[in-house]
Amino acid sequence: MVPPMWDMTINDLTVRPAAPQDADFLRTLFMAVQRPSFAAVPLSDAQLTQMLDMQYSAQTQSHAAAHPDAVDHLLLKGKMSVGRLSAKRTAAGIHLIDFAIVPDHQAKGIGTSVLKAVCDHAHQQGHDITLQVFKGNSAQRLYQRLGFKPFADADPYLKMILPAP
């Protein structure tokens, strides 16, 4: 098992390693975050759920194959799960693989607080932080606001870095 990177409290949020019993929440989070992207697609709710379930399975398998040393973390507000952060250590520092907040908790400072704490922690150790984001994803503004800069175009993604100071 890969040791967790973070087990911390940020204001009223707790970041802890994900556990097997969190699997249902992680699937539900994926569906809640992805569902609005398909609002215009003419599918029944059951068809959309089935498609998103297949996408979640594919993403889970893809991430496990591409990042076997990644660690999933849950974000909790009190006892309520409100997000996920998946990351791994690399030769250059930390690579953020997946970061998602439950839609009802977005735009309330959770993402900013968690990312600032993670970046501070990584920078204290002299680590760069990298990530990739779909071009046009609204999270790109958050990353830029925190100082991440594009360093490579990997269509349909944009690779970004926040170098260690």
C-alpha positions as semicolon CSV with decimal commas, in nm:
position;residue;x (nm);y (nm);z (nm)
1;M;0,000;0,000;0,000
2;V;0,121;0,350;-0,084
3;P;0,143;0,574;0,224
4;P;-0,084;0,878;0,228
5;M;0,064;1,214;0,135
6;W;-0,168;1,419;0,349
7;D;-0,367;1,361;0,662
8;M;-0,447;1,715;0,771
9;T;-0,708;1,959;0,887
10;I;-0,761;2,286;0,696
11;N;-1,001;2,525;0,868
12;D;-1,313;2,307;0,903
13;L;-1,199;2,052;0,642
14;T;-1,024;1,722;0,697
15;V;-0,809;1,559;0,430
16;R;-0,760;1,189;0,493
17;P;-0,662;0,884;0,289
18;A;-0,955;0,722;0,111
19;A;-1,055;0,378;0,235
20;P;-1,238;0,089;0,066
21;Q;-1,566;0,196;0,230
22;D;-1,541;0,528;0,039
23;A;-1,590;0,360;-0,300
24;D;-1,962;0,444;-0,325
25;F;-1,897;0,810;-0,247
26;L;-1,618;0,830;-0,509
27;R;-1,850;0,685;-0,775
28;T;-2,134;0,920;-0,673
29;L;-1,895;1,218;-0,680
30;F;-1,777;1,130;-1,031
31;M;-2,134;1,107;-1,155
32;A;-2,240;1,431;-0,986
33;V;-1,947;1,623;-1,134
34;Q;-1,975;1,472;-1,484
35;R;-2,355;1,463;-1,526
36;P;-2,397;1,835;-1,614
37;S;-2,155;1,793;-1,907
38;F;-2,411;1,566;-2,071
39;A;-2,724;1,777;-2,012
40;A;-2,775;1,830;-2,387
41;V;-2,725;1,464;-2,479
42;P;-3,059;1,295;-2,558
43;L;-3,032;1,005;-2,312
44;S;-3,275;0,885;-2,049
45;D;-3,160;0,917;-1,689
46;A;-3,100;0,540;-1,678
47;Q;-2,892;0,550;-1,999
48;L;-2,689;0,845;-1,873
49;T;-2,627;0,673;-1,540
50;Q;-2,514;0,358;-1,723
51;M;-2,281;0,558;-1,948
52;L;-2,133;0,751;-1,654
53;D;-2,088;0,428;-1,461
54;M;-1,888;0,285;-1,753
55;Q;-1,682;0,605;-1,771
56;Y;-1,614;0,590;-1,397
57;S;-1,497;0,229;-1,426
58;A;-1,278;0,316;-1,724
59;Q;-1,126;0,616;-1,545
60;T;-1,062;0,413;-1,230
61;Q;-0,887;0,140;-1,430
62;S;-0,694;0,393;-1,639
63;H;-0,572;0,583;-1,334
64;A;-0,472;0,261;-1,157
65;A;-0,272;0,148;-1,461
66;A;-0,110;0,485;-1,532
67;H;-0,053;0,585;-1,168
68;P;-0,017;0,270;-0,956
69;D;0,158;0,473;-0,686
70;A;-0,118;0,734;-0,658
71;V;-0,296;0,799;-0,331
72;D;-0,663;0,893;-0,310
73;H;-0,767;1,133;-0,037
74;L;-1,114;1,230;0,079
75;L;-1,211;1,584;0,171
76;L;-1,453;1,602;0,462
77;K;-1,650;1,889;0,607
78;G;-1,735;1,760;0,950
79;K;-1,830;1,399;0,882
80;M;-1,965;1,470;0,533
81;S;-1,752;1,373;0,233
82;V;-1,732;1,673;-0,002
83;G;-1,449;1,592;-0,240
84;R;-1,157;1,390;-0,362
85;L;-0,790;1,457;-0,428
86;S;-0,574;1,195;-0,598
87;A;-0,200;1,258;-0,626
88;K;0,136;1,090;-0,656
89;R;0,497;1,171;-0,587
90;T;0,723;1,206;-0,892
91;A;1,092;1,274;-0,940
92;A;1,012;1,645;-0,975
93;G;0,760;1,669;-0,693
94;I;0,386;1,610;-0,671
95;H;0,147;1,537;-0,957
96;L;-0,223;1,602;-0,894
97;I;-0,421;1,338;-1,083
98;D;-0,781;1,412;-0,993
99;F;-0,946;1,683;-0,787
100;A;-1,323;1,707;-0,752
101;I;-1,567;1,878;-0,520
102;V;-1,934;1,783;-0,478
103;P;-2,128;2,036;-0,692
104;D;-2,329;2,170;-0,395
105;H;-2,001;2,255;-0,222
106;Q;-1,825;2,414;-0,520
107;A;-1,747;2,787;-0,529
108;K;-1,733;2,801;-0,149
109;G;-1,355;2,811;-0,105
110;I;-1,303;2,440;-0,042
111;G;-1,093;2,380;-0,354
112;T;-0,887;2,694;-0,294
113;S;-0,823;2,606;0,072
114;V;-0,721;2,249;-0,001
115;L;-0,500;2,336;-0,298
116;K;-0,326;2,617;-0,105
117;A;-0,251;2,380;0,184
118;V;-0,128;2,106;-0,049
119;C;0,090;2,353;-0,242
120;D;0,233;2,497;0,081
121;H;0,312;2,147;0,206
122;A;0,479;2,048;-0,122
123;H;0,675;2,374;-0,146
124;Q;0,804;2,338;0,211
125;Q;0,967;2,019;0,085
126;G;1,099;2,193;-0,227
127;H;0,861;2,012;-0,462
128;D;0,704;2,137;-0,785
129;I;0,337;2,056;-0,835
130;T;0,203;1,951;-1,173
131;L;-0,143;1,868;-1,306
132;Q;-0,337;1,849;-1,627
133;V;-0,679;1,995;-1,687
134;F;-0,923;1,974;-1,977
135;K;-0,893;2,290;-2,182
136;G;-1,186;2,514;-2,100
137;N;-1,256;2,346;-1,764
138;S;-1,356;2,612;-1,511
139;A;-1,098;2,470;-1,265
140;Q;-0,828;2,613;-1,492
141;R;-0,907;2,960;-1,354
142;L;-0,856;2,835;-0,999
143;Y;-0,520;2,684;-1,088
144;Q;-0,408;3,004;-1,261
145;R;-0,523;3,213;-0,965
146;L;-0,303;2,998;-0,740
147;G;-0,003;3,054;-0,967
148;F;-0,002;2,745;-1,189
149;K;0,137;2,815;-1,537
150;P;0,085;2,615;-1,858
151;F;0,395;2,424;-1,964
152;A;0,268;2,184;-2,231
153;D;-0,028;2,137;-2,462
154;A;-0,147;1,776;-2,454
155;D;-0,474;1,815;-2,645
156;P;-0,742;1,797;-2,508
157;Y;-0,552;1,874;-2,187
158;L;-0,335;2,160;-2,073
159;K;-0,042;2,060;-1,851
160;M;0,030;2,309;-1,574
161;I;0,302;2,354;-1,312
162;L;0,349;2,547;-0,992
163;P;0,726;2,544;-0,942
164;A;0,877;2,528;-0,596
165;P;0,991;2,874;-0,485
